[in-house]
PDB file of C-alpha atoms in Angstrom:
ATOM      1  CA  MET A   1     -15.355  -6.448 -74.913  1.00  0.00           C
ATOM      2  CA  LYS A   2     -11.779  -6.960 -76.300  1.00  0.00           C
ATOM      3  CA  ALA A   3     -11.344  -3.240 -76.415  1.00  0.00           C
ATOM      4  CA  PHE A   4     -12.909  -2.589 -72.750  1.00  0.00           C
ATOM      5  CA  LYS A   5     -10.230  -5.309 -71.602  1.00  0.00           C
ATOM      6  CA  ALA A   6      -7.527  -3.523 -73.309  1.00  0.00           C
ATOM      7  CA  TRP A   7      -8.538   0.005 -71.837  1.00  0.00           C
ATOM      8  CA  VAL A   8      -8.295  -1.359 -68.251  1.00  0.00           C
ATOM      9  CA  ARG A   9      -5.039  -3.161 -69.063  1.00  0.00           C
ATOM     10  CA  ASP A  10      -3.746  -0.074 -70.542  1.00  0.00           C
ATOM     11  CA  TYR A  11      -4.901   2.097 -67.655  1.00  0.00           C
ATOM     12  CA  ASN A  12      -3.599  -0.289 -65.022  1.00  0.00           C
ATOM     13  CA  PHE A  13      -0.160   0.047 -66.597  1.00  0.00           C
ATOM     14  CA  ALA A  14      -0.237   3.680 -67.095  1.00  0.00           C
ATOM     15  CA  ARG A  15      -1.409   3.992 -63.252  1.00  0.00           C
ATOM     16  CA  CYS A  16       1.719   1.570 -62.260  1.00  0.00           C
ATOM     17  CA  ILE A  17       4.366   4.008 -64.277  1.00  0.00           C
ATOM     18  CA  TYR A  18       2.576   6.764 -62.557  1.00  0.00           C
ATOM     19  CA  ARG A  19       2.944   5.685 -59.249  1.00  0.00           C
ATOM     20  CA  VAL A  20       6.424   4.594 -59.455  1.00  0.00           C
ATOM     21  CA  VAL A  21       7.322   8.192 -61.159  1.00  0.00           C
ATOM     22  CA  CYS A  22       5.620   9.675 -57.906  1.00  0.00           C
ATOM     23  CA  LEU A  23       7.977   7.351 -55.904  1.00  0.00           C
ATOM     24  CA  LEU A  24      11.039   8.170 -57.732  1.00  0.00           C
ATOM     25  CA  ASN A  25      10.291  12.076 -57.469  1.00  0.00           C
ATOM     26  CA  TRP A  26       9.729  11.669 -53.869  1.00  0.00           C
ATOM     27  CA  GLU A  27      13.049  10.120 -53.106  1.00  0.00           C
ATOM     28  CA  LEU A  28      14.873  12.897 -55.254  1.00  0.00           C
ATOM     29  CA  LYS A  29      13.096  15.339 -53.557  1.00  0.00           C
ATOM     30  CA  GLY A  30      14.139  14.056 -50.132  1.00  0.00           C
ATOM     31  CA  ARG A  31      10.942  12.370 -49.157  1.00  0.00           C
ATOM     32  CA  PRO A  32       8.663  15.528 -47.885  1.00  0.00           C
ATOM     33  CA  ILE A  33       5.297  15.036 -46.896  1.00  0.00           C
ATOM     34  CA  PRO A  34       3.063  13.674 -47.801  1.00  0.00           C
ATOM     35  CA  SER A  35       4.590  10.085 -49.115  1.00  0.00           C
ATOM     36  CA  PRO A  36       3.240   8.631 -52.307  1.00  0.00           C
ATOM     37  CA  GLU A  37       1.449   5.367 -52.017  1.00  0.00           C
ATOM     38  CA  LEU A  38       4.218   3.110 -52.867  1.00  0.00           C
ATOM     39  CA  ALA A  39       6.398   4.059 -50.410  1.00  0.00           C
ATOM     40  CA  LYS A  40       3.525   3.772 -47.828  1.00  0.00           C
ATOM     41  CA  HIS A  41       3.103   0.161 -49.395  1.00  0.00           C
ATOM     42  CA  ARG A  42       6.716  -0.325 -48.907  1.00  0.00           C
ATOM     43  CA  THR A  43       6.263   0.678 -45.218  1.00  0.00           C
ATOM     44  CA  VAL A  44       3.543  -1.604 -44.185  1.00  0.00           C
ATOM     45  CA  ARG A  45       5.686  -4.686 -45.751  1.00  0.00           C
ATOM     46  CA  GLU A  46       8.459  -3.750 -44.159  1.00  0.00           C
ATOM     47  CA  TYR A  47       7.012  -3.643 -40.328  1.00  0.00           C
ATOM     48  CA  ALA A  48       4.975  -6.784 -41.496  1.00  0.00           C
ATOM     49  CA  ARG A  49       8.487  -8.793 -42.046  1.00  0.00           C
ATOM     50  CA  LYS A  50      10.526  -7.080 -39.329  1.00  0.00           C
ATOM     51  CA  PHE A  51       7.814  -8.355 -36.627  1.00  0.00           C
ATOM     52  CA  SER A  52       7.167 -11.663 -38.519  1.00  0.00           C
ATOM     53  CA  LEU A  53       3.179 -10.589 -38.682  1.00  0.00           C
ATOM     54  CA  LYS A  54       0.971 -12.541 -40.864  1.00  0.00           C
ATOM     55  CA  THR A  55      -2.664 -10.681 -40.174  1.00  0.00           C
ATOM     56  CA  MET A  56      -3.325  -7.005 -40.992  1.00  0.00           C
ATOM     57  CA  VAL A  57      -6.408  -4.960 -40.411  1.00  0.00           C
ATOM     58  CA  GLU A  58      -6.989  -2.053 -42.348  1.00  0.00           C
ATOM     59  CA  THR A  59      -9.374   0.858 -41.621  1.00  0.00           C
ATOM     60  CA  GLY A  60     -10.278   2.950 -44.701  1.00  0.00           C
ATOM     61  CA  THR A  61     -10.189   0.537 -47.212  1.00  0.00           C
ATOM     62  CA  TYR A  62     -11.026   3.321 -50.220  1.00  0.00           C
ATOM     63  CA  TYR A  63      -9.849   1.877 -53.462  1.00  0.00           C
ATOM     64  CA  GLY A  64      -8.127  -1.130 -51.841  1.00  0.00           C
ATOM     65  CA  ASP A  65      -4.783  -0.250 -53.068  1.00  0.00           C
ATOM     66  CA  THR A  66      -2.811  -1.007 -49.717  1.00  0.00           C
ATOM     67  CA  VAL A  67      -4.523  -4.332 -49.446  1.00  0.00           C
ATOM     68  CA  ASN A  68      -3.799  -5.501 -53.294  1.00  0.00           C
ATOM     69  CA  ALA A  69      -0.045  -4.380 -52.458  1.00  0.00           C
ATOM     70  CA  THR A  70       0.149  -6.864 -49.266  1.00  0.00           C
ATOM     71  CA  LYS A  71      -2.223  -9.422 -50.062  1.00  0.00           C
ATOM     72  CA  ASN A  72       0.705 -11.933 -51.094  1.00  0.00           C
ATOM     73  CA  LEU A  73       2.714 -11.030 -47.734  1.00  0.00           C
ATOM     74  CA  PHE A  74      -0.027 -11.982 -45.033  1.00  0.00           C
ATOM     75  CA  HIS A  75      -2.262 -14.980 -44.166  1.00  0.00           C
ATOM     76  CA  SER A  76      -5.388 -12.985 -43.329  1.00  0.00           C
ATOM     77  CA  ILE A  77      -6.481  -9.465 -44.017  1.00  0.00           C
ATOM     78  CA  ALA A  78      -9.594  -7.686 -42.716  1.00  0.00           C
ATOM     79  CA  THR A  79     -10.235  -4.178 -44.156  1.00  0.00           C
ATOM     80  CA  VAL A  80     -13.137  -1.671 -43.201  1.00  0.00           C
ATOM     81  CA  GLU A  81     -14.508   0.554 -45.455  1.00  0.00           C
ATOM     82  CA  ILE A  82     -17.483   3.150 -44.374  1.00  0.00           C
ATOM     83  CA  ASN A  83     -18.828   4.253 -47.777  1.00  0.00           C
ATOM     84  CA  GLU A  84     -20.666   1.712 -49.748  1.00  0.00           C
ATOM     85  CA  ALA A  85     -19.549   2.244 -53.109  1.00  0.00           C
ATOM     86  CA  PHE A  86     -16.092   1.744 -52.416  1.00  0.00           C
ATOM     87  CA  TYR A  87     -16.957  -1.254 -50.178  1.00  0.00           C
ATOM     88  CA  ARG A  88     -18.874  -2.753 -53.178  1.00  0.00           C
ATOM     89  CA  LYS A  89     -15.847  -2.660 -55.412  1.00  0.00           C
ATOM     90  CA  ALA A  90     -13.369  -3.725 -53.085  1.00  0.00           C
ATOM     91  CA  LYS A  91     -15.732  -6.755 -52.588  1.00  0.00           C
ATOM     92  CA  ARG A  92     -15.574  -7.116 -56.237  1.00  0.00           C
ATOM     93  CA  ARG A  93     -11.840  -6.358 -56.414  1.00  0.00           C
ATOM     94  CA  PHE A  94     -11.024  -9.197 -53.850  1.00  0.00           C
ATOM     95  CA  ALA A  95     -13.873 -11.762 -54.272  1.00  0.00           C
ATOM     96  CA  ARG A  96     -11.431 -14.679 -55.425  1.00  0.00           C
ATOM     97  CA  PHE A  97      -9.164 -14.101 -52.571  1.00  0.00           C
ATOM     98  CA  GLY A  98     -10.271 -16.237 -49.368  1.00  0.00           C
ATOM     99  CA  HIS A  99      -8.176 -14.893 -46.770  1.00  0.00           C
ATOM    100  CA  ILE A 100      -9.184 -11.295 -47.563  1.00  0.00           C
ATOM    101  CA  LYS A 101     -12.238 -10.107 -45.647  1.00  0.00           C
ATOM    102  CA  VAL A 102     -14.264  -6.896 -46.851  1.00  0.00           C
ATOM    103  CA  LEU A 103     -16.128  -5.231 -44.476  1.00  0.00           C
ATOM    104  CA  CYS A 104     -18.420  -2.139 -44.624  1.00  0.00           C
ATOM    105  CA  GLY A 105     -19.221  -0.125 -41.986  1.00  0.00           C
ATOM    106  CA  ASP A 106     -17.925   2.393 -39.134  1.00  0.00           C
ATOM    107  CA  SER A 107     -14.418   1.248 -38.125  1.00  0.00           C
ATOM    108  CA  SER A 108     -14.957   2.573 -34.696  1.00  0.00           C
ATOM    109  CA  GLN A 109     -18.014   0.606 -34.440  1.00  0.00           C
ATOM    110  CA  LEU A 110     -16.652  -2.564 -36.156  1.00  0.00           C
ATOM    111  CA  MET A 111     -13.268  -2.658 -34.384  1.00  0.00           C
ATOM    112  CA  PRO A 112     -14.544  -4.805 -31.168  1.00  0.00           C
ATOM    113  CA  GLN A 113     -15.690  -7.273 -33.523  1.00  0.00           C
ATOM    114  CA  ILE A 114     -12.777  -7.708 -35.333  1.00  0.00           C
ATOM    115  CA  LEU A 115     -10.374  -7.524 -32.205  1.00  0.00           C
ATOM    116  CA  GLY A 116     -12.693 -10.414 -30.597  1.00  0.00           C
ATOM    117  CA  GLY A 117     -11.383 -12.649 -33.320  1.00  0.00           C
ATOM    118  CA  VAL A 118      -7.846 -12.079 -32.865  1.00  0.00           C
ATOM    119  CA  SER A 119      -5.724 -14.039 -30.856  1.00  0.00           C
ATOM    120  CA  LYS A 120      -1.963 -13.133 -32.439  1.00  0.00           C
ATOM    121  CA  PRO A 121      -0.265  -9.753 -32.829  1.00  0.00           C
ATOM    122  CA  CYS A 122      -1.511  -8.179 -36.269  1.00  0.00           C
ATOM    123  CA  LEU A 123      -0.616  -5.096 -38.089  1.00  0.00           C
ATOM    124  CA  PHE A 124      -2.889  -2.096 -37.892  1.00  0.00           C
ATOM    125  CA  PHE A 125      -2.780   0.127 -40.705  1.00  0.00           C
ATOM    126  CA  LEU A 126      -5.191   3.109 -39.629  1.00  0.00           C
ATOM    127  CA  ASP A 127      -6.347   4.956 -42.383  1.00  0.00           C
ATOM    128  CA  ALA A 128     -10.119   5.851 -42.011  1.00  0.00           C
ATOM    129  CA  HIS A 129     -10.865   9.425 -42.294  1.00  0.00           C
ATOM    130  CA  TYR A 130     -13.053  11.676 -44.240  1.00  0.00           C
ATOM    131  CA  PRO A 131     -11.578  12.693 -47.583  1.00  0.00           C
ATOM    132  CA  SER A 132     -13.650  15.829 -48.894  1.00  0.00           C
ATOM    133  CA  GLY A 133     -16.331  14.501 -51.446  1.00  0.00           C
ATOM    134  CA  THR A 134     -15.527  10.975 -51.793  1.00  0.00           C
ATOM    135  CA  THR A 135     -16.791   9.078 -48.605  1.00  0.00           C
ATOM    136  CA  ILE A 136     -19.530   9.121 -46.019  1.00  0.00           C
ATOM    137  CA  LYS A 137     -18.796  11.559 -43.013  1.00  0.00           C
ATOM    138  CA  ALA A 138     -19.465  10.142 -39.607  1.00  0.00           C
ATOM    139  CA  LEU A 139     -16.612  11.447 -37.515  1.00  0.00           C
ATOM    140  CA  GLU A 140     -13.762  12.952 -39.666  1.00  0.00           C
ATOM    141  CA  THR A 141     -11.942  10.286 -38.342  1.00  0.00           C
ATOM    142  CA  PRO A 142     -12.434   7.488 -35.719  1.00  0.00           C
ATOM    143  CA  LEU A 143      -8.544   7.296 -34.432  1.00  0.00           C
ATOM    144  CA  MET A 144      -8.728   7.895 -31.223  1.00  0.00           C
ATOM    145  CA  LYS A 145     -11.434   5.102 -30.468  1.00  0.00           C
ATOM    146  CA  GLU A 146      -9.898   2.731 -32.833  1.00  0.00           C
ATOM    147  CA  LEU A 147      -6.274   2.750 -31.147  1.00  0.00           C
ATOM    148  CA  THR A 148      -8.067   2.602 -27.516  1.00  0.00           C
ATOM    149  CA  ASP A 149      -9.420  -0.515 -28.583  1.00  0.00           C
ATOM    150  CA  ILE A 150      -6.376  -2.093 -29.715  1.00  0.00           C
ATOM    151  CA  LEU A 151      -4.422  -1.047 -26.804  1.00  0.00           C
ATOM    152  CA  ASP A 152      -6.894  -2.435 -24.538  1.00  0.00           C
ATOM    153  CA  HIS A 153      -6.933  -5.496 -26.473  1.00  0.00           C
ATOM    154  CA  PRO A 154      -5.427  -8.522 -24.509  1.00  0.00           C
ATOM    155  CA  VAL A 155      -2.830  -9.506 -26.984  1.00  0.00           C
ATOM    156  CA  LYS A 156       0.016  -6.789 -26.452  1.00  0.00           C
ATOM    157  CA  ASP A 157       2.338  -6.946 -29.195  1.00  0.00           C
ATOM    158  CA  HIS A 158       0.095  -5.339 -32.258  1.00  0.00           C
ATOM    159  CA  VAL A 159       2.022  -3.306 -34.109  1.00  0.00           C
ATOM    160  CA  ILE A 160       0.317   0.274 -35.333  1.00  0.00           C
ATOM    161  CA  LEU A 161       0.629   2.514 -38.379  1.00  0.00           C
ATOM    162  CA  ILE A 162      -1.139   5.282 -38.278  1.00  0.00           C
ATOM    163  CA  ASP A 163      -1.285   7.028 -41.964  1.00  0.00           C
ATOM    164  CA  ASP A 164      -1.766  10.921 -42.892  1.00  0.00           C
ATOM    165  CA  ALA A 165      -0.242  11.941 -39.420  1.00  0.00           C
ATOM    166  CA  ARG A 166       0.028  15.495 -41.143  1.00  0.00           C
ATOM    167  CA  LEU A 167      -3.638  15.672 -40.211  1.00  0.00           C
ATOM    168  CA  CYS A 168      -3.117  15.107 -36.618  1.00  0.00           C
ATOM    169  CA  VAL A 169      -3.148  18.616 -35.443  1.00  0.00           C
ATOM    170  CA  GLY A 170      -6.148  18.961 -33.035  1.00  0.00           C
ATOM    171  CA  LYS A 171      -8.599  20.420 -35.639  1.00  0.00           C
ATOM    172  CA  GLY A 172     -12.142  18.876 -35.946  1.00  0.00           C
ATOM    173  CA  ASP A 173     -12.451  15.381 -34.839  1.00  0.00           C
ATOM    174  CA  TRP A 174      -8.556  14.804 -35.637  1.00  0.00           C
ATOM    175  CA  PRO A 175      -6.522  14.573 -32.396  1.00  0.00           C
ATOM    176  CA  ASP A 176      -3.118  16.032 -31.913  1.00  0.00           C
ATOM    177  CA  VAL A 177       0.119  13.909 -32.645  1.00  0.00           C
ATOM    178  CA  SER A 178       0.405  14.737 -28.633  1.00  0.00           C
ATOM    179  CA  ASP A 179      -2.726  13.317 -28.062  1.00  0.00           C
ATOM    180  CA  LEU A 180      -1.745   9.869 -29.770  1.00  0.00           C
ATOM    181  CA  ARG A 181       1.335   9.924 -28.020  1.00  0.00           C
ATOM    182  CA  GLY A 182      -0.157  10.532 -24.605  1.00  0.00           C
ATOM    183  CA  LEU A 183      -2.494   7.874 -25.166  1.00  0.00           C
ATOM    184  CA  VAL A 184      -0.100   5.118 -25.886  1.00  0.00           C
ATOM    185  CA  LEU A 185       2.497   5.963 -23.587  1.00  0.00           C
ATOM    186  CA  LYS A 186      -0.622   5.574 -20.925  1.00  0.00           C
ATOM    187  CA  HIS A 187      -1.052   1.916 -22.210  1.00  0.00           C
ATOM    188  CA  ARG A 188       2.410   1.389 -22.983  1.00  0.00           C
ATOM    189  CA  PRO A 189       5.069   3.420 -21.437  1.00  0.00           C
ATOM    190  CA  ASP A 190       7.826   1.706 -22.628  1.00  0.00           C
ATOM    191  CA  TRP A 191       6.979   1.479 -26.286  1.00  0.00           C
ATOM    192  CA  VAL A 192       8.174   3.214 -29.752  1.00  0.00           C
ATOM    193  CA  PHE A 193       6.309   6.117 -30.930  1.00  0.00           C
ATOM    194  CA  GLU A 194       7.813   7.620 -33.876  1.00  0.00           C
ATOM    195  CA  ASN A 195       6.200  10.053 -36.424  1.00  0.00           C
ATOM    196  CA  LYS A 196       8.015   9.383 -39.544  1.00  0.00           C
ATOM    197  CA  HIS A 197       7.199  10.046 -43.665  1.00  0.00           C
ATOM    198  CA  ASP A 198       3.877  10.797 -42.465  1.00  0.00           C
ATOM    199  CA  ILE A 199       3.132   7.722 -40.806  1.00  0.00           C
ATOM    200  CA  ILE A 200       2.811   7.158 -37.051  1.00  0.00           C
ATOM    201  CA  ARG A 201       4.605   4.010 -36.006  1.00  0.00           C
ATOM    202  CA  ILE A 202       3.907   2.261 -32.716  1.00  0.00           C
ATOM    203  CA  HIS A 203       5.513  -1.019 -31.783  1.00  0.00           C
ATOM    204  CA  ARG A 204       7.270  -2.798 -28.774  1.00  0.00           C
ATOM    205  CA  ARG A 205      11.126  -1.934 -28.442  1.00  0.00           C
ATOM    206  CA  PHE A 206      13.720  -4.485 -29.829  1.00  0.00           C
ATOM    207  CA  ALA A 207      16.505  -5.442 -27.189  1.00  0.00           C
ATOM    208  CA  SER A 208      19.644  -3.456 -27.523  1.00  0.00           C
ATOM    209  CA  GLY A 209      21.788  -5.533 -30.435  1.00  0.00           C
ATOM    210  CA  GLY A 210      18.816  -7.820 -31.235  1.00  0.00           C
ATOM    211  CA  LYS A 211      16.688  -8.483 -34.047  1.00  0.00           C
ATOM    212  CA  GLY A 212      15.379  -4.805 -34.733  1.00  0.00           C
ATOM    213  CA  GLY A 213      18.582  -2.975 -36.191  1.00  0.00           C
ATOM    214  CA  LYS A 214      17.983   0.166 -38.410  1.00  0.00           C
ATOM    215  CA  TRP A 215      14.659   0.903 -40.090  1.00  0.00           C
ATOM    216  CA  ALA A 216      14.932   0.702 -43.870  1.00  0.00           C
ATOM    217  CA  VAL A 217      11.750   3.166 -44.472  1.00  0.00           C
TER     218      VAL A 217
END
C-alpha cells in the first residue's frame, strides 16, 4: 500500500510538471490552438472572478480536472458526465466535497433539471462531446441544445464558455461558429461573442470605462 501511495504521489507530481511545461511551451509559441489544460483552467478562473460568479455548471466532466482546478473558487459546482466509468471516478474523487455534485447522464437532457435549481448568474463551461474511443456516443455534441436552454433561462446574466471552438465547423452534430453566434445574438443582441484561444466566450458587455477592463486571457 505504501508503495502504491508513493507511485500515485510521484505520478501526480510528474503530471503536474508536464502540464506546467505544456503551458510554458504554449506561451512561448504564441498561444496556438489548441490551448493546454492549465490555460483553460486559468480562463475559467478569470471569468469567474471578473463577473463575481460563485456557481459553475460544467458539461463533460471527463477526469474532473477542471472541477479540481476551480473547486476552491466556487461555492457550488455541478458537473455532468455521460460515461459511467468516468462518472464513477469523478464521484469518488470529489466525494468529500459537499459543494460539488457529479451527475451521470446526457447533459442536453439534464440541463433543464440543473437550470431549475439556479436562481443566480452562473459560469457555464460547456465541454460535453465525444472523444473517440473514450466515452459513450449519443450526439457528437449537445452544444446547441445546452446553449438554447441556458439562453432561455430566466436568469439573464450567465457567463458561457464553450471549449474546443476549433471543432465547431458544421460537420456531423457540431454547429458552425456562425450558428452559435446567430443563436446567441438572437437571444442577446447586445452581448459579447468572442472566439479566443479555442474557447468561445459569451457574456454581457461592461459599461465603457467600467469594471471590465482588458481581459487577461
